[in-house]
């Protein structure tokens, strides 16, 4: 069974430069791979695989000498990641793969193998980068799989190590209508459940989000390139990081509870339309948050032998009466409650959607098989 362990890294100046070079190099290769794949498809109707791109990588490295300082397997991993973004796009009808931006708050790259962890000395040895000090607060046993190095917006470095503990994945027991729950993204709440429960974001998180909005405005008002702007950007990065940490804690609590209370959990895939529309940073974090929440649910389900049912987005999840099936075309975003004209059932918009998601998932409608 695979489990991830995350540790703080304390690189020295030289190591920081090397990590940053790796981050930049892998982002460069990922974007090149995406561009090349699109180009070959459009111009020659040819579908390049990660294998083809790895082959072409040699030429790219000759044209860009600096890439030779970056661990070659990390660069190849960037090609692989780009390919999985495409697989996800086709299989889950998720958003079209995006180019990676320097501006993303968290920057990362991966090392698939050939690194070492020394718990006695609190050291992690990475290819091309060397021996780094690390805070190895808890040990693990098992086979090292891919490691992900990340740099946060406030300049902290972390490593997340995927470990295979060699244990069998627990068998998934059969689930029933009773032991299944449907979960929908709420408009006001974090999540809404088919049993009528609404899970709101905790107060402390809302407070931080408000603060995030305020500081974001301050940044946009400051003159570009000014020292005041730089200071405000630093402050923004700090709050951003705080929000991310608070959210992660909250998501762990909610996901653990949902997993322990149910045998199966049904979701609808993230609404791509909403993601394209969002302009504000706070909204972007919200959307990213939902997908990281689903990721947590998915791996916890594996650990504890629970089933995740994912259905493709179906437009009328909020418009369909879950009792009689009446399709109410008049439901707009503003309408929070409605009465079914056919069977007279009174609906809460989000709870009705969550019930529909559960129903569809149990009837194998629109089900995404992963
Ligand atoms: Zn009805």
Coordinates of C-alpha atoms and ligand atoms in Angstrom, one line a residue:
X1 CA 0.0 0.0 0.0
X2 CA 1.3 3.5 -0.9
X3 CA 1.6 6.2 1.7
X4 CA 3.1 9.7 1.5
X5 CA 5.4 11.2 4.2
X6 CA 6.1 14.9 4.1
X7 CA 9.1 16.5 5.7
X8 CA 10.6 20.0 5.9
X9 CA 13.9 20.4 4.1
X10 CA 16.6 22.9 5.2
X11 CA 18.8 23.4 2.1
X12 CA 21.9 25.6 2.2
X13 CA 22.3 28.4 -0.3
X14 CA 23.9 26.2 -3.0
X15 CA 21.4 23.5 -2.6
X16 CA 18.6 26.1 -2.8
X17 CA 20.0 27.2 -6.1
X18 CA 20.1 23.7 -7.4
X19 CA 16.5 22.9 -6.2
X20 CA 15.4 26.1 -7.9
X21 CA 17.2 25.1 -11.1
X22 CA 15.4 21.7 -10.9
X23 CA 12.0 23.4 -10.4
X24 CA 12.7 25.7 -13.4
X25 CA 14.0 22.9 -15.6
X26 CA 11.1 20.6 -15.0
X27 CA 8.6 23.4 -15.5
X28 CA 10.4 24.3 -18.8
X29 CA 10.3 20.6 -20.0
X30 CA 6.7 20.2 -19.0
X31 CA 5.7 23.3 -21.0
X32 CA 7.8 22.3 -23.9
X33 CA 6.3 18.8 -23.9
X34 CA 2.8 20.1 -23.8
X35 CA 3.5 22.6 -26.6
X36 CA 5.2 19.9 -28.7
X37 CA 2.4 17.4 -28.2
X38 CA -0.2 19.9 -29.3
X39 CA 1.9 21.0 -32.3
X40 CA 2.5 17.4 -33.5
X41 CA -1.2 16.6 -33.1
X42 CA -2.4 19.7 -34.9
X43 CA 0.2 19.6 -37.8
X44 CA 0.6 15.9 -38.3
X45 CA -2.2 14.3 -36.4
X46 CA 0.4 12.4 -34.5
X47 CA 0.0 11.5 -30.8
X48 CA 3.3 11.8 -29.0
X49 CA 3.9 9.6 -26.0
X50 CA 6.1 10.3 -23.0
X51 CA 8.5 7.8 -24.6
X52 CA 8.7 9.9 -27.8
X53 CA 9.2 13.0 -25.8
X54 CA 11.9 11.5 -23.7
X55 CA 13.7 10.7 -27.0
X56 CA 13.3 14.3 -28.2
X57 CA 14.5 15.5 -24.8
X58 CA 18.2 14.8 -25.8
X59 CA 18.0 17.3 -28.6
X60 CA 16.3 19.9 -26.3
X61 CA 19.1 19.5 -23.8
X62 CA 21.7 20.1 -26.5
X63 CA 20.0 23.4 -27.3
X64 CA 19.6 24.3 -23.6
X65 CA 22.9 23.4 -21.9
X66 CA 21.6 24.5 -18.5
X67 CA 19.2 21.6 -18.5
X68 CA 22.2 19.2 -18.1
X69 CA 22.6 20.3 -14.5
X70 CA 19.1 18.9 -13.8
X71 CA 18.7 15.2 -12.9
X72 CA 17.6 13.6 -16.1
X73 CA 15.0 11.3 -14.5
X74 CA 13.3 14.4 -13.0
X75 CA 13.1 15.9 -16.5
X76 CA 11.7 12.6 -17.9
X77 CA 9.2 12.6 -15.0
X78 CA 7.9 16.0 -16.3
X79 CA 7.1 14.4 -19.6
X80 CA 5.3 11.6 -17.8
X81 CA 3.3 14.1 -15.7
X82 CA 2.3 15.9 -18.9
X83 CA 1.1 12.6 -20.4
X84 CA -1.0 11.8 -17.3
X85 CA -2.6 15.3 -17.4
X86 CA -3.8 14.3 -20.9
X87 CA -5.0 10.9 -19.8
X88 CA -6.9 12.6 -17.0
X89 CA -8.4 15.0 -19.5
X90 CA -9.7 12.2 -21.7
X91 CA -10.7 9.8 -19.0
X92 CA -12.3 12.1 -16.5
X93 CA -13.3 14.8 -19.0
X94 CA -11.3 17.1 -16.7
X95 CA -9.9 20.4 -17.9
X96 CA -7.4 20.6 -20.8
X97 CA -3.8 20.4 -19.5
X98 CA -2.5 23.8 -18.7
X99 CA 1.0 25.3 -19.0
X100 CA 2.8 25.7 -15.7
X101 CA 3.4 29.2 -14.6
X102 CA 6.3 30.7 -12.6
X103 CA 3.6 32.5 -10.7
X104 CA 2.0 29.4 -9.1
X105 CA 2.3 29.8 -5.3
X106 CA 3.8 26.3 -4.9
X107 CA 6.5 25.1 -7.3
X108 CA 7.6 21.5 -7.4
X109 CA 9.5 18.8 -9.2
X110 CA 9.8 15.0 -8.8
X111 CA 12.5 12.5 -8.3
X112 CA 11.4 9.0 -9.3
X113 CA 14.3 7.1 -7.7
X114 CA 17.9 7.0 -6.6
X115 CA 17.6 9.2 -3.5
X116 CA 18.3 8.1 0.1
X117 CA 16.7 8.9 3.5
X118 CA 18.9 8.7 6.6
X119 CA 16.7 8.9 9.8
X120 CA 19.7 8.7 12.2
X121 CA 21.4 11.7 10.7
X122 CA 18.3 13.6 9.6
X123 CA 19.6 13.8 6.1
X124 CA 18.1 13.2 2.7
X125 CA 20.5 12.6 -0.2
X126 CA 19.3 13.7 -3.6
X127 CA 20.9 13.1 -7.0
X128 CA 22.7 16.2 -8.4
X129 CA 21.7 18.2 -5.3
X130 CA 23.5 16.3 -2.5
X131 CA 22.9 15.7 1.2
X132 CA 20.2 18.0 2.6
X133 CA 19.3 18.6 6.2
X134 CA 15.8 17.5 6.9
X135 CA 13.3 17.4 9.8
X136 CA 12.6 13.7 9.8
X137 CA 10.0 13.8 12.6
X138 CA 8.7 10.3 11.9
X139 CA 10.2 7.2 10.4
X140 CA 8.7 4.8 7.9
X141 CA 9.5 1.4 6.6
X142 CA 9.1 0.3 3.0
X143 CA 10.2 0.8 -0.6
X144 CA 10.9 4.4 -1.7
X145 CA 8.8 5.5 -4.7
X146 CA 8.5 8.9 -6.3
X147 CA 9.6 11.9 -4.1
X148 CA 8.1 15.4 -4.7
X149 CA 10.2 18.5 -3.8
X150 CA 8.2 21.7 -3.3
X151 CA 8.9 25.3 -2.6
X152 CA 6.1 27.4 -1.0
X153 CA 5.5 31.0 -1.7
X154 CA 7.3 32.0 1.5
X155 CA 10.4 30.1 0.4
X156 CA 10.0 27.0 2.6
X157 CA 11.1 23.7 1.1
X158 CA 9.4 20.3 1.6
X159 CA 9.8 16.8 0.4
X160 CA 6.9 14.4 0.1
X161 CA 8.0 10.7 -0.2
X162 CA 5.8 8.0 -1.5
X163 CA 6.4 4.8 0.3
X164 CA 5.2 1.3 -0.5
X165 CA 4.9 -0.6 2.8
X166 CA 4.4 -3.9 1.1
X167 CA 1.1 -4.6 2.7
X168 CA -1.9 -5.6 0.7
X169 CA -4.6 -3.1 0.0
X170 CA -7.6 -4.0 2.2
X171 CA -10.5 -5.6 0.3
X172 CA -13.5 -3.3 -0.3
X173 CA -16.7 -4.6 1.3
X174 CA -19.9 -4.3 -0.7
X175 CA -21.8 -1.1 -0.2
X176 CA -25.5 -0.5 0.0
X177 CA -27.8 2.4 -0.6
X178 CA -27.7 2.8 3.2
X179 CA -24.0 2.9 3.6
X180 CA -23.4 5.3 0.6
X181 CA -23.3 9.0 0.8
X182 CA -23.4 11.6 -1.9
X183 CA -21.3 14.8 -1.7
X184 CA -21.7 18.0 -3.6
X185 CA -19.8 21.3 -3.6
X186 CA -22.0 23.8 -1.8
X187 CA -22.4 27.3 -3.0
X188 CA -22.1 28.7 0.5
X189 CA -20.8 25.7 2.3
X190 CA -17.7 23.6 1.8
X191 CA -19.7 20.5 1.1
X192 CA -23.3 19.3 1.2
X193 CA -24.2 15.7 1.9
X194 CA -27.1 13.6 0.7
X195 CA -28.2 13.0 4.3
X196 CA -29.0 16.7 4.6
X197 CA -25.9 17.7 6.4
X198 CA -24.0 20.8 5.3
X199 CA -20.4 21.1 6.2
X200 CA -19.3 24.7 6.4
X201 CA -15.7 26.0 6.3
X202 CA -14.5 26.6 9.9
X203 CA -14.6 30.2 11.2
X204 CA -10.8 30.5 11.5
X205 CA -10.5 29.6 7.8
X206 CA -13.1 32.1 6.8
X207 CA -11.3 34.8 8.8
X208 CA -8.0 34.1 7.0
X209 CA -9.8 34.1 3.6
X210 CA -11.2 37.5 4.3
X211 CA -7.8 38.7 5.3
X212 CA -6.4 37.2 2.1
X213 CA -8.9 39.3 0.0
X214 CA -8.0 42.5 1.9
X215 CA -4.3 42.0 1.4
X216 CA -4.8 41.0 -2.3
X217 CA -6.5 44.4 -2.8
X218 CA -3.7 46.2 -1.1
X219 CA -1.2 44.5 -3.5
X220 CA -3.1 45.6 -6.6
X221 CA -3.2 49.2 -5.4
X222 CA 0.5 49.5 -4.8
X223 CA 2.7 50.8 -7.6
X224 CA 4.4 48.0 -9.6
X225 CA 8.0 47.5 -8.8
X226 CA 7.8 49.6 -5.6
X227 CA 9.1 48.4 -2.3
X228 CA 5.7 48.7 -0.7
X229 CA 4.3 46.4 -3.3
X230 CA 7.1 43.9 -2.6
X231 CA 6.3 44.0 1.1
X232 CA 2.6 43.5 0.4
X233 CA 3.3 40.6 -1.8
X234 CA 5.4 39.0 1.0
X235 CA 2.5 39.5 3.4
X236 CA 0.1 38.0 0.8
X237 CA 2.3 34.9 0.4
X238 CA 2.3 34.4 4.2
X239 CA -1.4 34.5 4.5
X240 CA -1.8 32.4 1.5
X241 CA 0.4 29.7 3.1
X242 CA -1.6 30.0 6.3
X243 CA -4.9 29.5 4.4
X244 CA -3.4 26.5 2.7
X245 CA -2.3 24.9 6.0
X246 CA -5.6 25.6 7.7
X247 CA -7.5 24.1 4.7
X248 CA -5.4 21.0 4.7
X249 CA -6.1 20.4 8.4
X250 CA -9.8 20.9 7.9
X251 CA -9.9 18.6 4.8
X252 CA -8.1 15.9 6.7
X253 CA -10.7 16.0 9.4
X254 CA -13.7 16.0 7.1
X255 CA -12.3 13.3 4.8
X256 CA -11.4 11.0 7.7
X257 CA -14.9 11.4 9.1
X258 CA -16.6 10.7 5.8
X259 CA -14.4 7.7 5.2
X260 CA -15.0 6.2 8.6
X261 CA -18.8 6.8 8.5
X262 CA -19.5 5.4 5.1
X263 CA -18.7 2.4 2.9
X264 CA -19.0 4.3 -0.4
X265 CA -18.8 8.0 -1.2
X266 CA -20.2 9.5 -4.4
X267 CA -18.8 12.7 -6.0
X268 CA -19.4 14.6 -9.2
X269 CA -16.2 15.6 -11.0
X270 CA -15.1 19.2 -10.6
X271 CA -17.0 21.7 -12.6
X272 CA -14.6 22.8 -15.3
X273 CA -16.8 25.7 -16.4
X274 CA -16.5 27.3 -12.9
X275 CA -12.7 26.9 -13.0
X276 CA -12.4 28.8 -16.2
X277 CA -14.6 31.5 -15.0
X278 CA -12.8 32.3 -11.8
X279 CA -10.9 35.5 -11.7
X280 CA -10.1 35.9 -8.0
X281 CA -7.3 34.3 -6.1
X282 CA -9.7 33.2 -3.3
X283 CA -11.9 31.4 -5.8
X284 CA -8.9 29.7 -7.5
X285 CA -7.9 28.4 -4.1
X286 CA -11.4 27.2 -3.5
X287 CA -11.4 25.2 -6.7
X288 CA -7.9 23.8 -6.1
X289 CA -9.1 23.0 -2.6
X290 CA -12.0 20.8 -3.8
X291 CA -9.7 18.7 -6.0
X292 CA -7.2 18.3 -3.2
X293 CA -10.0 17.2 -0.9
X294 CA -11.1 14.6 -3.4
X295 CA -7.5 13.4 -3.7
X296 CA -7.4 12.9 0.1
X297 CA -10.7 11.0 0.0
X298 CA -9.4 8.8 -2.7
X299 CA -6.2 7.7 -1.0
X300 CA -7.9 7.3 2.4
X301 CA -10.5 5.1 0.7
X302 CA -7.7 2.9 -0.5
X303 CA -6.2 2.7 3.0
X304 CA -9.4 1.8 4.7
X305 CA -11.1 -0.3 2.0
X306 CA -13.8 2.1 1.1
X307 CA -15.2 2.8 -2.4
X308 CA -15.2 6.2 -4.2
X309 CA -17.8 6.6 -6.9
X310 CA -17.1 9.4 -9.3
X311 CA -19.6 10.5 -11.9
X312 CA -19.0 12.8 -14.8
X313 CA -20.7 16.1 -14.4
X314 CA -24.3 16.1 -15.5
X315 CA -25.9 19.4 -16.0
X316 CA -29.2 18.8 -14.2
X317 CA -27.9 17.6 -10.8
X318 CA -29.3 20.7 -9.2
X319 CA -32.4 20.9 -11.5
X320 CA -33.7 17.4 -11.2
X321 CA -36.2 16.5 -8.5
X322 CA -34.7 13.6 -6.6
X323 CA -38.2 12.3 -5.7
X324 CA -40.1 12.2 -9.0
X325 CA -37.4 13.1 -11.6
X326 CA -39.0 16.3 -12.8
X327 CA -36.5 18.5 -14.7
X328 CA -36.9 22.0 -13.4
X329 CA -35.3 24.2 -16.1
X330 CA -36.0 27.4 -14.2
X331 CA -33.4 26.8 -11.5
X332 CA -30.8 29.5 -11.7
X333 CA -27.7 30.0 -9.5
X334 CA -29.6 32.4 -7.2
X335 CA -32.3 29.9 -6.3
X336 CA -31.5 28.2 -3.1
X337 CA -34.8 26.5 -2.4
X338 CA -37.6 25.3 -4.6
X339 CA -40.8 23.3 -4.6
X340 CA -41.2 20.6 -7.2
X341 CA -44.2 21.5 -9.4
X342 CA -44.9 17.8 -10.0
X343 CA -44.7 16.1 -6.6
X344 CA -44.7 19.2 -4.4
X345 CA -41.5 18.2 -2.5
X346 CA -39.6 21.1 -1.0
X347 CA -36.0 21.1 -2.0
X348 CA -32.8 22.6 -0.7
X349 CA -30.8 23.2 -3.9
X350 CA -27.5 21.7 -2.7
X351 CA -29.0 18.8 -0.7
X352 CA -31.1 17.8 -3.7
X353 CA -28.0 17.8 -5.9
X354 CA -26.1 15.6 -3.4
X355 CA -29.0 13.1 -3.4
X356 CA -29.0 13.1 -7.2
X357 CA -25.3 12.5 -7.3
X358 CA -25.7 9.5 -4.9
X359 CA -28.6 8.2 -7.0
X360 CA -26.8 8.4 -10.3
X361 CA -23.6 6.8 -8.9
X362 CA -25.6 3.9 -7.4
X363 CA -27.4 3.4 -10.7
X364 CA -24.0 3.4 -12.6
X365 CA -25.0 6.4 -14.6
X366 CA -22.2 8.6 -15.9
X367 CA -19.8 6.6 -13.7
X368 CA -16.1 7.2 -14.3
X369 CA -14.1 4.0 -13.9
X370 CA -10.6 4.7 -12.6
Ligands
LIG1 ZN1 -40.8 16.0 -7.8

